[in-house]
Amino acid sequence: MLTCFAPDLTPTQTTYQLAEEESKHAVRVLRLAAGKAVELLDGQGGRYKAEIADANPKRCQLRITHHETVAPRPYFTHVAVAPTKNLDRMEWFVEKAVEVGVERISFLRCARSERRELKLERLEKIAISALKQSGQAWLPQLDELQDFAAFVVGVTPDTTFIAHLEEGERTALAQVAGAGPGCCVLIGPEGDFTPQEIALALARGIRPVTLGTSRLRTETAALAAVFTVQLVR
């Protein structure tokens, strides 16, 4: 079944018109005709069943046949990660994180970050594509790039954890991630957080964690954090 993203769809609507790009894909590429089933997701928990009423390749009209609201997950997963120099790796992370299940992704500008600027448009499209592919009902929030020092001031220390490679006592994320209603995990850049950044986080009450004994790439560590939290919950 074709799945389309419809962020402007409301529960009271009985019809919906696909955007031109999705209309073309449905009618000319997939060759869907009138009466064929289509699924619509609004990214805010709304899941709609529809059927094609008019197979117009520019303005495909749908008839809504059913609507349900999917409750959000009872546990809030938030990952804050320093984007890699190679943006393909961040695109891969966003895609897989959405498929596994994540509520929010923030991007950090750290002292050792090689990528100092970030445009969210491409990442948002990838998140939407992953949402449709995986059948998730809730599109995660993607935040603009923010300086590390400014970010840590705004988090809740009790449910925030920093994964780093410096010496010192660290607890396995799996042992502490499920203690509250949600958590935020900080993942540093390719050169790791600096000692000063780690000290700043610890001074705020953020606890240090480990994701295992391997030295992981940034995007792998971020995905491991998402997977660990979901597995624990």
Short mmCIF file of C-alpha atoms in Angstrom, two decimals:
data_model
loop_
_atom_site.label_atom_id
_atom_site.label_comp_id
_atom_site.label_asym_id
_atom_site.label_seq_id
_atom_site.Cartn_x
_atom_site.Cartn_y
_atom_site.Cartn_z
CA MET A 1 0.00 0.00 0.00
CA LEU A 2 1.24 3.49 -0.85
CA THR A 3 1.94 5.57 2.27
CA CYS A 4 1.98 9.37 2.00
CA PHE A 5 2.86 12.14 4.43
CA ALA A 6 0.01 14.59 4.98
CA PRO A 7 0.93 17.06 7.74
CA ASP A 8 -1.98 19.38 6.93
CA LEU A 9 -4.66 16.67 7.12
CA THR A 10 -7.26 17.01 9.89
CA PRO A 11 -9.57 14.35 11.39
CA THR A 12 -12.69 16.13 10.11
CA GLN A 13 -11.69 15.92 6.44
CA THR A 14 -13.40 13.43 4.16
CA THR A 15 -11.21 14.10 1.11
CA TYR A 16 -7.56 14.92 0.53
CA GLN A 17 -5.49 15.98 -2.48
CA LEU A 18 -1.95 14.65 -2.80
CA ALA A 19 0.85 17.04 -3.63
CA GLU A 20 1.91 17.02 -7.28
CA GLU A 21 5.05 14.96 -6.68
CA GLU A 22 3.17 12.25 -4.78
CA SER A 23 0.31 12.38 -7.29
CA LYS A 24 2.75 11.68 -10.10
CA HIS A 25 4.37 8.86 -8.13
CA ALA A 26 1.02 7.25 -7.33
CA VAL A 27 -0.55 7.50 -10.78
CA ARG A 28 2.32 7.36 -13.28
CA VAL A 29 4.96 5.36 -11.41
CA LEU A 30 2.84 2.96 -9.36
CA ARG A 31 -0.08 3.12 -11.84
CA LEU A 32 -2.68 3.27 -9.10
CA ALA A 33 -6.22 3.66 -10.34
CA ALA A 34 -9.49 4.78 -8.75
CA GLY A 35 -10.44 2.62 -5.79
CA LYS A 36 -6.87 1.68 -4.83
CA ALA A 37 -6.00 1.98 -1.14
CA VAL A 38 -3.64 4.65 0.21
CA GLU A 39 -2.41 5.25 3.76
CA LEU A 40 -1.88 8.79 5.06
CA LEU A 41 0.22 9.84 8.06
CA ASP A 42 0.15 13.34 9.52
CA GLY A 43 3.25 12.87 11.71
CA GLN A 44 1.29 13.78 14.85
CA GLY A 45 -0.25 10.41 15.60
CA GLY A 46 -2.94 10.52 12.90
CA ARG A 47 -3.20 7.47 10.66
CA TYR A 48 -5.74 7.55 7.83
CA LYS A 49 -7.02 4.97 5.38
CA ALA A 50 -8.11 6.34 2.03
CA GLU A 51 -8.86 5.29 -1.52
CA ILE A 52 -8.19 7.05 -4.79
CA ALA A 53 -11.24 8.91 -6.05
CA ASP A 54 -9.62 10.63 -9.05
CA ALA A 55 -6.31 9.30 -10.39
CA ASN A 56 -5.06 12.64 -11.70
CA PRO A 57 -1.23 12.61 -12.05
CA LYS A 58 -1.02 16.25 -10.95
CA ARG A 59 -3.85 16.45 -8.40
CA CYS A 60 -4.69 12.96 -7.19
CA GLN A 61 -7.87 13.10 -5.13
CA LEU A 62 -8.41 10.73 -2.21
CA ARG A 63 -11.52 9.75 -0.27
CA ILE A 64 -10.88 9.26 3.47
CA THR A 65 -12.45 6.03 4.72
CA HIS A 66 -11.04 5.65 8.24
CA HIS A 67 -9.05 7.60 10.82
CA GLU A 68 -7.31 6.56 14.01
CA THR A 69 -5.07 8.36 16.46
CA VAL A 70 -1.99 6.49 17.62
CA ALA A 71 -0.90 7.41 21.15
CA PRO A 72 2.69 8.59 21.55
CA ARG A 73 5.16 6.18 23.11
CA PRO A 74 5.07 6.38 26.92
CA TYR A 75 8.83 6.99 26.99
CA PHE A 76 10.51 10.08 25.44
CA THR A 77 13.81 9.42 23.69
CA HIS A 78 15.99 12.44 22.89
CA VAL A 79 19.45 12.25 21.31
CA ALA A 80 21.69 15.31 20.99
CA VAL A 81 24.56 14.65 18.59
CA ALA A 82 27.38 16.65 17.01
CA PRO A 83 26.90 16.26 13.23
CA THR A 84 29.74 14.65 11.32
CA LYS A 85 31.81 16.34 8.63
CA ASN A 86 30.40 13.85 6.14
CA LEU A 87 26.69 14.68 6.12
CA ASP A 88 25.82 11.28 4.62
CA ARG A 89 26.53 9.74 8.01
CA MET A 90 24.03 12.03 9.73
CA GLU A 91 21.47 11.25 7.06
CA TRP A 92 21.99 7.55 7.75
CA PHE A 93 21.59 8.10 11.49
CA VAL A 94 18.38 10.12 11.13
CA GLU A 95 16.87 7.50 8.82
CA LYS A 96 17.65 4.59 11.12
CA ALA A 97 16.75 6.44 14.33
CA VAL A 98 13.30 7.27 12.98
CA GLU A 99 12.81 3.66 11.93
CA VAL A 100 13.78 2.39 15.41
CA GLY A 101 11.82 5.11 17.19
CA VAL A 102 12.96 8.48 18.55
CA GLU A 103 11.03 11.54 19.71
CA ARG A 104 13.61 14.29 19.31
CA ILE A 105 17.01 14.81 17.68
CA SER A 106 19.13 17.86 18.51
CA PHE A 107 22.37 18.85 16.81
CA LEU A 108 25.33 20.17 18.80
CA ARG A 109 28.16 22.47 17.80
CA CYS A 110 31.11 21.38 19.93
CA ALA A 111 34.70 22.58 20.28
CA ARG A 112 35.98 19.72 18.11
CA SER A 113 33.13 19.74 15.61
CA GLU A 114 34.28 19.73 12.01
CA ARG A 115 30.82 20.70 10.78
CA ARG A 116 29.95 24.17 12.00
CA GLU A 117 26.75 24.73 9.99
CA LEU A 118 23.78 22.48 9.26
CA LYS A 119 20.70 22.80 7.07
CA LEU A 120 17.77 20.71 8.28
CA GLU A 121 15.76 20.58 5.04
CA ARG A 122 17.45 17.44 3.68
CA LEU A 123 17.38 15.70 7.09
CA GLU A 124 13.69 16.50 7.51
CA LYS A 125 12.91 14.89 4.13
CA ILE A 126 14.84 11.79 5.18
CA ALA A 127 12.94 11.66 8.47
CA ILE A 128 9.62 11.83 6.61
CA SER A 129 10.71 9.09 4.21
CA ALA A 130 11.72 6.88 7.15
CA LEU A 131 8.41 7.62 8.86
CA LYS A 132 6.49 6.40 5.83
CA GLN A 133 8.70 3.37 5.30
CA SER A 134 8.52 2.20 8.92
CA GLY A 135 4.86 3.01 9.53
CA GLN A 136 5.64 5.18 12.55
CA ALA A 137 2.84 7.60 13.39
CA TRP A 138 4.90 10.33 15.08
CA LEU A 139 7.52 12.39 13.25
CA PRO A 140 10.37 13.29 15.61
CA GLN A 141 11.34 16.87 16.32
CA LEU A 142 14.59 17.94 14.64
CA ASP A 143 16.35 20.93 16.23
CA GLU A 144 18.66 23.46 14.65
CA LEU A 145 22.39 23.29 15.36
CA GLN A 146 23.16 24.78 18.78
CA ASP A 147 26.32 25.46 20.78
CA PHE A 148 27.02 22.75 23.34
CA ALA A 149 27.26 25.18 26.28
CA ALA A 150 23.91 26.75 25.46
CA PHE A 151 22.26 23.36 25.02
CA VAL A 152 23.28 21.80 28.34
CA VAL A 153 21.85 24.77 30.25
CA GLY A 154 18.38 23.92 28.96
CA VAL A 155 18.23 20.18 29.69
CA THR A 156 16.91 18.35 32.73
CA PRO A 157 20.06 17.00 34.44
CA ASP A 158 18.36 14.06 36.16
CA THR A 159 17.41 12.47 32.84
CA THR A 160 20.34 13.59 30.69
CA PHE A 161 23.47 11.53 30.09
CA ILE A 162 26.75 12.22 28.33
CA ALA A 163 28.58 9.44 26.47
CA HIS A 164 32.31 10.16 26.23
CA LEU A 165 35.64 8.34 26.00
CA GLU A 166 37.62 10.13 28.73
CA GLU A 167 38.88 8.26 31.78
CA GLY A 168 36.60 8.12 34.79
CA GLU A 169 33.66 6.24 36.17
CA ARG A 170 30.82 5.73 33.72
CA THR A 171 27.62 3.71 33.98
CA ALA A 172 26.20 1.60 31.16
CA LEU A 173 23.37 3.52 29.51
CA ALA A 174 21.16 0.42 29.68
CA GLN A 175 21.31 0.53 33.49
CA VAL A 176 20.05 4.10 33.88
CA ALA A 177 18.04 4.97 30.75
CA GLY A 178 14.78 3.51 31.97
CA ALA A 179 14.64 5.15 35.39
CA GLY A 180 12.44 8.11 34.39
CA PRO A 181 9.74 9.00 31.86
CA GLY A 182 12.36 9.77 29.23
CA CYS A 183 15.99 10.58 28.69
CA CYS A 184 18.40 12.66 26.64
CA VAL A 185 21.77 11.26 25.56
CA LEU A 186 24.62 13.54 24.44
CA ILE A 187 26.92 12.21 21.70
CA GLY A 188 30.07 14.12 20.81
CA PRO A 189 31.88 14.82 17.54
CA GLU A 190 34.43 12.58 15.83
CA GLY A 191 37.15 13.81 18.20
CA ASP A 192 34.90 13.35 21.27
CA PHE A 193 33.87 16.04 23.75
CA THR A 194 36.70 18.10 25.22
CA PRO A 195 37.53 17.72 28.93
CA GLN A 196 36.09 21.20 29.43
CA GLU A 197 32.77 20.23 27.84
CA ILE A 198 32.59 17.07 29.91
CA ALA A 199 33.34 19.06 33.08
CA LEU A 200 30.61 21.55 32.17
CA ALA A 201 28.08 18.75 31.72
CA LEU A 202 29.06 17.05 34.97
CA ALA A 203 28.85 20.35 36.83
CA ARG A 204 25.27 20.63 35.61
CA GLY A 205 24.47 17.24 37.13
CA ILE A 206 24.51 15.34 33.81
CA ARG A 207 25.75 11.79 34.38
CA PRO A 208 28.45 10.06 32.29
CA VAL A 209 27.52 6.81 30.53
CA THR A 210 29.12 4.23 28.29
CA LEU A 211 27.67 2.47 25.26
CA GLY A 212 30.03 -0.48 25.49
CA THR A 213 33.71 -1.32 25.12
CA SER A 214 34.06 -0.47 21.42
CA ARG A 215 35.11 2.95 20.13
CA LEU A 216 32.11 3.88 17.98
CA ARG A 217 31.77 6.39 15.18
CA THR A 218 29.58 9.37 16.07
CA GLU A 219 26.58 8.23 14.01
CA THR A 220 26.93 4.65 15.27
CA ALA A 221 27.07 5.82 18.88
CA ALA A 222 23.96 7.97 18.39
CA LEU A 223 22.03 5.07 16.89
CA ALA A 224 23.29 2.71 19.60
CA ALA A 225 21.91 5.13 22.18
CA VAL A 226 18.49 5.13 20.52
CA PHE A 227 18.46 1.34 20.22
CA THR A 228 19.60 0.85 23.81
CA VAL A 229 16.86 3.07 25.19
CA GLN A 230 14.17 1.36 23.11
CA LEU A 231 15.43 -2.07 24.11
CA VAL A 232 15.43 -1.17 27.82
CA ARG A 233 11.91 0.18 27.60
#
